[in-house]
CSV table of C-alpha atoms in Angstrom, one decimal:
chain,number,residue,atom,x,y,z
Q,1222,UNK,CA,-5.5,13.5,-28.2
Q,1223,UNK,CA,-8.7,11.6,-28.6
Q,1224,UNK,CA,-9.2,8.1,-29.8
Q,1225,UNK,CA,-12.7,6.7,-30.5
Q,1226,UNK,CA,-13.5,3.0,-30.6
Q,1227,UNK,CA,-15.7,0.4,-28.9
Q,1228,UNK,CA,-15.0,-1.1,-25.4
Q,1229,UNK,CA,-12.2,-0.2,-23.1
Q,1230,UNK,CA,-9.5,1.8,-24.9
Q,1231,UNK,CA,-5.8,1.7,-24.2
Q,1232,UNK,CA,-3.6,4.8,-24.3
Q,1233,UNK,CA,0.2,4.8,-24.2
Q,1234,UNK,CA,3.0,7.1,-24.9
Q,1235,UNK,CA,6.7,7.5,-24.2
Q,1236,UNK,CA,7.6,10.0,-21.5
Q,1237,UNK,CA,11.2,10.6,-20.6
Q,1238,UNK,CA,11.7,10.8,-16.9
Q,1239,UNK,CA,14.4,11.5,-14.4
Q,1240,UNK,CA,14.2,9.3,-11.3
Q,1241,UNK,CA,11.7,8.5,-8.5
Q,1242,UNK,CA,12.6,7.5,-5.0
Q,1243,UNK,CA,15.3,4.8,-5.2
Q,1244,UNK,CA,14.5,3.5,-8.6
Q,1245,UNK,CA,15.9,4.9,-11.8
Q,1246,UNK,CA,13.1,5.4,-14.3
Q,1247,UNK,CA,14.8,7.4,-17.1
Q,1248,UNK,CA,13.8,6.4,-20.6
Q,1249,UNK,CA,10.7,4.6,-19.2
Q,1250,UNK,CA,7.2,5.2,-20.5
Q,1251,UNK,CA,4.1,6.4,-18.8
Q,1252,UNK,CA,1.4,3.9,-19.7
Q,1253,UNK,CA,-2.2,4.9,-19.2
Q,1254,UNK,CA,-5.2,2.6,-19.6
Q,1255,UNK,CA,-8.7,4.0,-19.2
Q,1256,UNK,CA,-11.0,1.0,-18.8
Q,1257,UNK,CA,-14.2,3.0,-18.1
Q,1258,UNK,CA,-16.2,4.8,-19.5
Q,1259,UNK,CA,-16.1,3.8,-23.1
Q,1260,UNK,CA,-15.6,6.5,-25.7
Q,1261,UNK,CA,-18.9,8.3,-26.6
Q,1262,UNK,CA,-20.8,6.3,-23.9
Q,1263,UNK,CA,-24.4,7.3,-23.2
Q,1264,UNK,CA,-25.1,8.0,-19.5
Q,1265,UNK,CA,-28.8,8.0,-18.4
Q,1266,UNK,CA,-28.6,7.6,-14.6
Q,1267,UNK,CA,-30.7,9.8,-12.2
Q,1268,UNK,CA,-27.5,11.2,-10.5
Q,1269,UNK,CA,-25.3,13.0,-13.1
Q,1270,UNK,CA,-22.2,11.4,-11.7
Q,1271,UNK,CA,-19.8,9.2,-13.6
Q,1272,UNK,CA,-17.1,6.9,-12.3
Q,1273,UNK,CA,-13.8,6.8,-14.2
Q,1274,UNK,CA,-11.5,3.8,-13.8
Q,1275,UNK,CA,-8.2,2.7,-15.2
Q,1276,UNK,CA,-4.5,2.2,-14.5
Q,1277,UNK,CA,-1.3,4.3,-14.9
Q,1278,UNK,CA,2.3,3.1,-14.6
Q,1279,UNK,CA,5.7,4.7,-15.0
Q,1280,UNK,CA,7.5,2.0,-17.0
Q,1281,UNK,CA,6.3,-1.0,-18.8
Q,1282,UNK,CA,2.7,-2.0,-18.3
Q,1283,UNK,CA,3.6,-5.3,-16.6
Q,1284,UNK,CA,1.6,-7.0,-13.9
Q,1285,UNK,CA,3.0,-7.3,-10.3
Q,1286,UNK,CA,3.7,-10.1,-7.9
Q,1287,UNK,CA,3.6,-8.6,-4.4
Q,1288,UNK,CA,4.9,-10.4,-1.2
Q,1289,UNK,CA,4.1,-8.7,2.1
Q,1290,UNK,CA,6.4,-9.8,5.0
Q,1291,UNK,CA,5.0,-8.8,8.5
Q,1292,UNK,CA,7.2,-8.7,11.6
Q,1293,UNK,CA,5.4,-10.5,14.5
Q,1294,UNK,CA,8.3,-10.6,16.9
Q,1295,UNK,CA,7.7,-10.1,20.6
Q,1296,UNK,CA,8.2,-6.3,20.4
Q,1297,UNK,CA,5.2,-5.9,18.1
Q,1298,UNK,CA,3.0,-7.0,20.9
Q,1299,UNK,CA,3.6,-3.6,22.6
Q,1300,UNK,CA,1.0,-0.7,22.2
Q,1301,UNK,CA,0.8,1.0,18.8
Q,1302,UNK,CA,-0.5,4.3,20.2
Q,1303,UNK,CA,-3.7,4.1,18.2
Q,1304,UNK,CA,-7.1,2.5,18.6
Q,1305,UNK,CA,-6.6,-0.3,16.1
Q,1306,UNK,CA,-9.6,-2.4,17.1
Q,1307,UNK,CA,-11.9,0.6,17.1
Q,1308,UNK,CA,-13.3,0.0,20.6
Q,1309,UNK,CA,-13.0,3.6,21.6
Q,1310,UNK,CA,-10.0,3.2,23.8
Q,1311,UNK,CA,-6.3,3.3,23.1
Q,1312,UNK,CA,-4.2,0.5,24.7
Q,1313,UNK,CA,-1.3,1.6,26.8
Q,1314,UNK,CA,1.5,-0.3,28.7
Q,1315,UNK,CA,0.4,-1.7,32.0
Q,1316,UNK,CA,2.2,-0.6,35.1
Q,1317,UNK,CA,5.1,-2.8,35.9
Q,1318,UNK,CA,5.2,-4.4,32.4
Q,1319,UNK,CA,9.0,-3.7,32.2
Q,1320,UNK,CA,9.6,-6.1,35.1
Q,1321,UNK,CA,7.3,-8.9,34.0
Q,1322,UNK,CA,7.9,-9.4,30.3
Q,1323,UNK,CA,9.8,-12.7,30.8
Q,1324,UNK,CA,7.2,-14.4,32.9
Q,1325,UNK,CA,3.9,-12.9,32.0
Q,1326,UNK,CA,1.7,-13.5,29.0
Q,1327,UNK,CA,2.0,-10.7,26.4
Q,1328,UNK,CA,-1.8,-10.0,26.8
Q,1329,UNK,CA,-0.9,-8.6,30.2
Q,1330,UNK,CA,1.7,-6.2,28.8
Q,1331,UNK,CA,-0.9,-3.7,27.5
Q,1332,UNK,CA,-4.4,-2.5,28.5
Q,1333,UNK,CA,-5.8,-3.5,25.1
Q,1334,UNK,CA,-4.3,-6.4,23.2
Q,1335,UNK,CA,-6.2,-5.3,20.1
Q,1336,UNK,CA,-4.2,-2.1,19.8
Q,1337,UNK,CA,-0.7,-3.6,19.4
Q,1338,UNK,CA,1.9,-2.9,16.7
Q,1339,UNK,CA,1.2,-6.4,15.3
Q,1340,UNK,CA,-2.5,-5.6,15.0
Q,1341,UNK,CA,-1.7,-2.4,13.2
Q,1342,UNK,CA,0.6,-4.2,10.8
Q,1343,UNK,CA,-2.0,-6.8,10.0
Q,1344,UNK,CA,-4.8,-4.2,9.5
Q,1345,UNK,CA,-2.5,-2.1,7.3
Q,1346,UNK,CA,-1.7,-5.1,5.2
Q,1347,UNK,CA,-5.4,-5.8,4.8
Q,1348,UNK,CA,-6.0,-2.3,3.6
Q,1349,UNK,CA,-3.1,-2.5,1.2
Q,1350,UNK,CA,-4.4,-5.8,-0.3
Q,1351,UNK,CA,-7.9,-4.3,-0.8
Q,1352,UNK,CA,-6.3,-1.5,-2.8
Q,1353,UNK,CA,-4.8,-3.7,-5.6
Q,1354,UNK,CA,-6.6,-4.9,-8.7
Q,1355,UNK,CA,-6.7,-8.6,-9.2
Q,1356,UNK,CA,-6.4,-8.1,-13.0
Q,1357,UNK,CA,-2.8,-6.8,-12.6
Q,1358,UNK,CA,-1.6,-7.9,-9.1
Q,1359,UNK,CA,-1.1,-11.2,-7.3
Q,1360,UNK,CA,-0.3,-11.2,-3.6
Q,1361,UNK,CA,1.4,-13.4,-1.1
Q,1362,UNK,CA,1.6,-13.0,2.7
Q,1363,UNK,CA,4.3,-14.2,5.1
Q,1364,UNK,CA,5.0,-13.5,8.8
Q,1365,UNK,CA,8.3,-13.6,10.6
Q,1366,UNK,CA,9.9,-13.5,14.0
Q,1367,UNK,CA,12.7,-16.1,14.9
Q,1368,UNK,CA,11.4,-18.0,11.9
Q,1369,UNK,CA,9.2,-17.3,8.9
Q,1370,UNK,CA,5.9,-18.7,7.9
Q,1371,UNK,CA,4.1,-18.5,4.6
Q,1372,UNK,CA,0.5,-17.6,5.2
Q,1373,UNK,CA,-0.7,-17.3,1.6
Q,1374,UNK,CA,1.1,-18.1,-1.7
Q,1375,UNK,CA,1.0,-15.9,-4.7
Q,1376,UNK,CA,-2.6,-15.6,-5.9
Q,1377,UNK,CA,-5.8,-13.6,-5.8
Q,1378,UNK,CA,-5.9,-10.7,-3.3
Q,1379,UNK,CA,-9.0,-12.3,-1.7
Q,1380,UNK,CA,-6.9,-15.3,-0.7
Q,1381,UNK,CA,-4.4,-13.0,0.9
Q,1382,UNK,CA,-7.1,-11.2,2.8
Q,1383,UNK,CA,-8.5,-14.5,4.0
Q,1384,UNK,CA,-5.1,-15.5,5.3
Q,1385,UNK,CA,-4.5,-12.1,7.0
Q,1386,UNK,CA,-7.8,-12.4,8.9
Q,1387,UNK,CA,-6.8,-15.9,10.2
Q,1388,UNK,CA,-3.4,-14.8,11.6
Q,1389,UNK,CA,-3.3,-15.4,15.3
Q,1390,UNK,CA,-0.8,-13.2,17.1
Q,1391,UNK,CA,1.3,-15.2,19.5
Q,1392,UNK,CA,4.1,-14.5,21.9
Q,1393,UNK,CA,7.1,-15.4,19.9
Q,1394,UNK,CA,10.3,-14.4,21.7
Q,1395,UNK,CA,12.7,-16.0,19.2
Q,1396,UNK,CA,14.0,-12.7,18.0
Q,1397,UNK,CA,13.8,-11.0,14.5
Q,1398,UNK,CA,15.2,-13.1,11.7
Q,1399,UNK,CA,15.0,-10.7,8.7
Q,1400,UNK,CA,17.2,-12.8,6.6
Q,1401,UNK,CA,14.7,-15.7,6.9
Q,1402,UNK,CA,11.9,-13.4,5.8
Q,1403,UNK,CA,13.7,-12.2,2.7
Q,1404,UNK,CA,14.8,-15.8,1.9
Q,1405,UNK,CA,11.2,-17.0,2.0
Q,1406,UNK,CA,10.0,-14.0,0.0
Q,1407,UNK,CA,12.5,-14.8,-2.7
Q,1408,UNK,CA,11.5,-18.4,-2.7
Q,1409,UNK,CA,7.9,-17.4,-3.4
Q,1410,UNK,CA,8.9,-14.8,-6.1
Q,1411,UNK,CA,11.1,-17.2,-7.9
Q,1412,UNK,CA,8.0,-18.9,-9.2
Q,1413,UNK,CA,6.9,-15.6,-10.9
Q,1414,UNK,CA,7.0,-15.7,-14.7
Q,1415,UNK,CA,9.5,-13.2,-16.3
Q,1416,UNK,CA,6.7,-10.9,-17.5
Q,1417,UNK,CA,5.7,-9.9,-13.9
Q,1418,UNK,CA,7.5,-7.3,-11.7
Q,1419,UNK,CA,8.4,-8.7,-8.3
Q,1420,UNK,CA,8.2,-6.7,-5.1
Q,1421,UNK,CA,8.8,-7.6,-1.5
Q,1422,UNK,CA,7.3,-5.3,1.2
Q,1423,UNK,CA,8.8,-5.6,4.6
Q,1424,UNK,CA,7.2,-4.3,7.8
Q,1425,UNK,CA,9.4,-4.2,10.9
Q,1426,UNK,CA,9.4,-2.4,14.2
Q,1427,UNK,CA,13.1,-3.2,14.9
Q,1428,UNK,CA,16.4,-4.6,13.5
Q,1429,UNK,CA,17.6,-8.1,12.9
Q,1430,UNK,CA,18.7,-10.1,15.9
Q,1431,UNK,CA,18.7,-13.7,14.5
Q,1432,UNK,CA,20.7,-15.7,13.8
Q,1433,UNK,CA,22.9,-14.6,16.7
Q,1434,UNK,CA,25.0,-12.6,17.3
Q,1435,UNK,CA,23.4,-9.4,16.0
Q,1436,UNK,CA,26.3,-8.6,13.7
Q,1437,UNK,CA,25.7,-11.9,11.9
Q,1438,UNK,CA,22.0,-11.3,11.8
Q,1439,UNK,CA,22.7,-8.0,10.1
Q,1440,UNK,CA,25.1,-9.5,7.6
Q,1441,UNK,CA,22.8,-12.3,6.8
Q,1442,UNK,CA,19.9,-9.9,6.0
Q,1443,UNK,CA,22.1,-7.7,3.8
Q,1444,UNK,CA,23.4,-10.8,2.0
Q,1445,UNK,CA,19.9,-11.8,1.2
Q,1446,UNK,CA,19.2,-8.3,0.0
Q,1447,UNK,CA,22.0,-8.7,-2.5
Q,1448,UNK,CA,20.4,-11.9,-3.7
Q,1449,UNK,CA,17.1,-10.0,-4.1
Q,1450,UNK,CA,18.8,-7.4,-6.2
Q,1451,UNK,CA,20.4,-10.1,-8.4
Q,1452,UNK,CA,16.9,-11.7,-8.8
Q,1453,UNK,CA,15.4,-8.4,-9.8
Q,1454,UNK,CA,13.2,-8.1,-6.7
Q,1455,UNK,CA,12.6,-4.6,-5.3
Q,1456,UNK,CA,12.3,-4.3,-1.5
Q,1457,UNK,CA,10.0,-1.6,0.0
Q,1458,UNK,CA,11.0,-1.4,3.7
Q,1459,UNK,CA,8.9,0.2,6.4
Q,1460,UNK,CA,10.7,1.1,9.7
Q,1461,UNK,CA,7.9,1.3,12.2
Q,1462,UNK,CA,8.3,3.2,15.5
Q,1463,UNK,CA,11.3,4.2,17.6
Q,1464,UNK,CA,12.7,0.7,17.9
Q,1465,UNK,CA,13.2,0.5,14.2
Q,1466,UNK,CA,14.3,4.2,13.8
Q,1467,UNK,CA,17.1,3.8,16.3
Q,1468,UNK,CA,18.9,1.4,13.9
Q,1469,UNK,CA,17.5,1.9,10.5
Q,1470,UNK,CA,20.6,1.1,8.5
Q,1471,UNK,CA,19.7,-2.5,7.5
Q,1472,UNK,CA,16.2,-1.6,6.2
Q,1473,UNK,CA,17.7,1.4,4.4
Q,1474,UNK,CA,20.4,-0.6,2.7
Q,1475,UNK,CA,17.9,-3.3,1.7
Q,1476,UNK,CA,15.8,-0.7,-0.1
Q,1477,UNK,CA,18.8,1.0,-1.7
Q,1478,UNK,CA,20.5,-2.2,-2.9
Q,1479,UNK,CA,17.3,-3.4,-4.6
Q,1480,UNK,CA,16.2,0.0,-6.1
Q,1481,UNK,CA,13.2,0.0,-3.8
Q,1482,UNK,CA,12.1,2.5,-1.2
Q,1483,UNK,CA,12.6,3.0,2.5
Q,1484,UNK,CA,9.9,4.6,4.7
Q,1485,UNK,CA,9.9,5.8,8.3
Q,1486,UNK,CA,6.7,5.6,10.3
Q,1487,UNK,CA,7.2,7.5,13.5
Q,1488,UNK,CA,4.0,6.5,15.2
Q,1489,UNK,CA,3.4,2.7,14.8
Q,1490,UNK,CA,-0.4,2.9,14.6
Q,1491,UNK,CA,-0.1,5.1,11.6
Q,1492,UNK,CA,1.1,2.1,9.5
Q,1493,UNK,CA,-2.6,1.4,8.9
Q,1494,UNK,CA,-2.9,4.6,6.9
Q,1495,UNK,CA,0.6,4.7,5.3
Q,1496,UNK,CA,0.7,1.2,3.9
Q,1497,UNK,CA,-2.3,1.5,1.7
Q,1498,UNK,CA,-0.7,4.5,0.1
Q,1499,UNK,CA,2.3,2.4,-1.0
Q,1500,UNK,CA,3.1,3.3,-4.6
Q,1501,UNK,CA,4.9,0.6,-6.6
Q,1502,UNK,CA,3.7,2.1,-9.9
Q,1503,UNK,CA,5.9,5.2,-9.2
Q,1504,UNK,CA,3.2,7.7,-10.0
Q,1505,UNK,CA,3.0,11.2,-8.5
Q,1506,UNK,CA,-0.7,11.7,-9.1
Q,1507,UNK,CA,-3.7,11.0,-11.3
Q,1508,UNK,CA,-6.4,13.7,-11.7
Q,1509,UNK,CA,-9.7,13.9,-13.5
Q,1510,UNK,CA,-11.5,17.0,-15.0
Q,1511,UNK,CA,-14.7,17.7,-16.9
Q,1512,UNK,CA,-13.7,20.5,-19.2
Q,1513,UNK,CA,-17.4,21.1,-20.1
Q,1514,UNK,CA,-18.2,22.1,-16.6
Q,1515,UNK,CA,-14.8,23.1,-15.4
Q,1516,UNK,CA,-15.1,20.8,-12.4
Q,1517,UNK,CA,-12.3,18.5,-11.2
Q,1518,UNK,CA,-12.9,14.9,-10.2
Q,1519,UNK,CA,-13.8,13.9,-6.7
Q,1520,UNK,CA,-12.6,11.1,-4.4
Q,1521,UNK,CA,-9.8,10.2,-6.8
Q,1522,UNK,CA,-8.0,7.1,-5.5
Q,1523,UNK,CA,-4.6,5.8,-6.8
Q,1524,UNK,CA,-3.7,2.4,-5.6
Q,1525,UNK,CA,-0.4,0.6,-5.1
Q,1526,UNK,CA,-0.4,-1.0,-8.5
Q,1527,UNK,CA,-1.3,2.2,-10.4
Q,1528,UNK,CA,-5.0,1.3,-10.7
Q,1529,UNK,CA,-7.2,4.4,-10.0
Q,1530,UNK,CA,-10.8,5.5,-9.8
Q,1531,UNK,CA,-12.8,8.6,-9.2
Q,1532,UNK,CA,-15.9,10.5,-10.0
Q,1533,UNK,CA,-16.8,13.5,-12.2
Q,1534,UNK,CA,-20.1,15.4,-12.4
Q,1535,UNK,CA,-21.8,15.6,-15.8
Q,1536,UNK,CA,-24.1,18.1,-17.4
Q,1537,UNK,CA,-26.8,17.4,-20.0
Q,1538,UNK,CA,-25.4,16.8,-23.5
Q,1539,UNK,CA,-21.7,16.3,-24.4
Q,1540,UNK,CA,-19.1,16.2,-21.7
Q,1541,UNK,CA,-15.4,16.4,-22.6
Q,1542,UNK,CA,-13.3,14.6,-19.9
Q,1543,UNK,CA,-9.6,14.4,-19.3
Q,1544,UNK,CA,-7.6,11.9,-17.4
Q,1545,UNK,CA,-4.1,13.1,-16.4
Q,1546,UNK,CA,-1.2,11.1,-15.0
Q,1547,UNK,CA,1.7,12.9,-13.5
Q,1548,UNK,CA,5.2,11.4,-13.2
Q,1549,UNK,CA,7.5,12.2,-10.2
Q,1550,UNK,CA,9.5,14.7,-12.2
Q,1551,UNK,CA,6.4,16.7,-12.8
Q,1552,UNK,CA,5.8,15.8,-16.5
Q,1553,UNK,CA,2.2,15.0,-17.4
Q,1554,UNK,CA,0.3,12.9,-19.9
Q,1555,UNK,CA,-3.3,13.5,-20.7
Q,1556,UNK,CA,-5.9,11.6,-22.6
Q,1557,UNK,CA,-9.4,12.7,-23.4
Q,1558,UNK,CA,-12.8,10.9,-23.5
Q,1559,UNK,CA,-16.2,12.2,-24.5
Q,1560,UNK,CA,-19.4,11.0,-23.0
Q,1561,UNK,CA,-23.0,12.1,-23.3
Q,1562,UNK,CA,-25.4,12.5,-20.4
Q,1563,UNK,CA,-29.2,12.6,-20.6
Q,1564,UNK,CA,-31.5,12.5,-17.6
Q,1565,UNK,CA,-33.9,9.4,-17.7
Q,1566,UNK,CA,-37.5,10.0,-18.7
Q,1567,UNK,CA,-38.8,7.9,-15.9
Q,1568,UNK,CA,-37.6,6.7,-12.5
Q,1569,UNK,CA,-37.5,3.0,-11.5
Q,1570,UNK,CA,-36.8,1.3,-8.2
Q,1571,UNK,CA,-33.6,0.0,-9.8
Q,1572,UNK,CA,-32.5,3.5,-10.8
Q,1573,UNK,CA,-33.2,4.8,-7.3
Q,1574,UNK,CA,-31.2,2.0,-5.7
Q,1575,UNK,CA,-28.2,2.7,-8.0
Q,1576,UNK,CA,-28.4,6.5,-7.2
Q,1577,UNK,CA,-28.4,5.8,-3.5
Q,1578,UNK,CA,-25.4,3.4,-3.8
Q,1579,UNK,CA,-23.6,6.0,-5.9
Q,1580,UNK,CA,-24.1,8.8,-3.4
Q,1581,UNK,CA,-23.0,6.5,-0.5
Q,1582,UNK,CA,-19.9,5.4,-2.5
Q,1583,UNK,CA,-18.9,9.0,-3.2
Q,1584,UNK,CA,-19.4,9.9,0.5
Q,1585,UNK,CA,-17.2,7.0,1.8
Q,1586,UNK,CA,-14.5,7.5,-0.8
Q,1587,UNK,CA,-14.3,11.3,-0.2
Q,1588,UNK,CA,-13.8,10.6,3.6
Q,1589,UNK,CA,-11.2,7.9,2.8
Q,1590,UNK,CA,-9.2,10.1,0.4
Q,1591,UNK,CA,-9.2,13.0,2.9
Q,1592,UNK,CA,-7.9,10.8,5.7
Q,1593,UNK,CA,-5.3,9.2,3.4
Q,1594,UNK,CA,-4.0,12.6,2.3
Q,1595,UNK,CA,-3.5,13.7,5.9
Q,1596,UNK,CA,-1.7,10.5,6.8
Q,1597,UNK,CA,0.5,10.7,3.7
Q,1598,UNK,CA,1.7,14.1,4.8
Q,1599,UNK,CA,3.1,12.5,7.9
Q,1600,UNK,CA,5.0,9.7,6.2
Q,1601,UNK,CA,8.8,10.2,6.0
Q,1602,UNK,CA,10.4,8.8,2.9
Q,1603,UNK,CA,14.0,8.0,3.7
Q,1604,UNK,CA,16.4,10.3,5.7
Q,1605,UNK,CA,17.0,10.5,9.4
Q,1606,UNK,CA,14.9,11.2,12.5
Q,1607,UNK,CA,15.6,12.5,16.0
Q,1608,UNK,CA,14.9,9.8,18.5
Q,1609,UNK,CA,13.7,10.6,22.0
Q,1610,UNK,CA,14.0,8.2,24.9
Q,1611,UNK,CA,10.9,6.8,26.6
Q,1612,UNK,CA,10.1,3.7,28.7
Q,1613,UNK,CA,8.7,1.8,25.8
Q,1614,UNK,CA,12.1,1.7,24.1
Q,1615,UNK,CA,13.7,0.0,27.0
Q,1616,UNK,CA,11.0,-2.7,26.9
Q,1617,UNK,CA,11.4,-3.1,23.1
Q,1618,UNK,CA,15.1,-3.7,23.6
Q,1619,UNK,CA,14.4,-6.3,26.3
Q,1620,UNK,CA,12.3,-8.3,23.9
Q,1621,UNK,CA,14.9,-8.6,21.1
């Protein structure tokens, strides 16, 4: 199917689906919007490389309101197992930290305070926010421990990024009040207009302990989960590390009750790679191909809200391109676009600069997509995991 017109074209069709993750998507459409290039566009750059951009969504093509809730309880100040701050060393627990947690500053618990679970969560959230399109997605940020704090209200992703960069990690030993985090998230999302889909992403390295006793903390969180379901809010819950995977039932039930998803991140530091791969558009994949050359697209990225981009190589003359969106049940929808490439007759400084920027962008994005694909293979969606005992777990329990 090919449509020709001026400007950005919109393509849509009805595609009958089964289900994806925890959300039933039967009878929902796959919506594909190719915003660039235009049909029959003329390309005259030095480098025969074309960027394709657009958005694909399983279901109605509604915009999103996304709230990210980040656990900053005391246990998130333990080592993540990764070099989060990029200083070349991986922080570990200091000798004797188990005996001194109640009297010593959290900065003395590890050999590198920049490599904690909290830092990994914050960096992962930043990477997620950078991978949404402001045309379709608004973002809010909150943090929680014994209490919750709104860091940025629903708005432009840049505002959320600014708030994340300003978060100061403190030693909060007030427990983990998951119910408070959900309550605040719902308060923010109640302001969303009815034409926007509402999503609450929860990052936690443990289980609810406030308000005490633990059984009441658990019931309070699940009660708030039911309110979220009634309000049409989906919860995407990330259980980070052994502390959370020991008792995952609350996060699992929150995701299940709200038709969201539950993820297990075995190694806490890997949240910085897993979180940007979050898929609220429920797509399996987007691929690009130039049928004229037979080459597939390179460095294709699909973001949380279904927006995507990638590159295809062109040959002189007419190039017949296809953008293909694949739903979780394996069914596919393709749209075609024809562009024309002609090498420029002369070379200007501006053209050289654009060519250099294009090559660098392709290099960076190729490395990014390769790393993201490897990380995605390690992410566990739902199910159980065997837990092994180590000293860190004892310290985690002591901080709750």
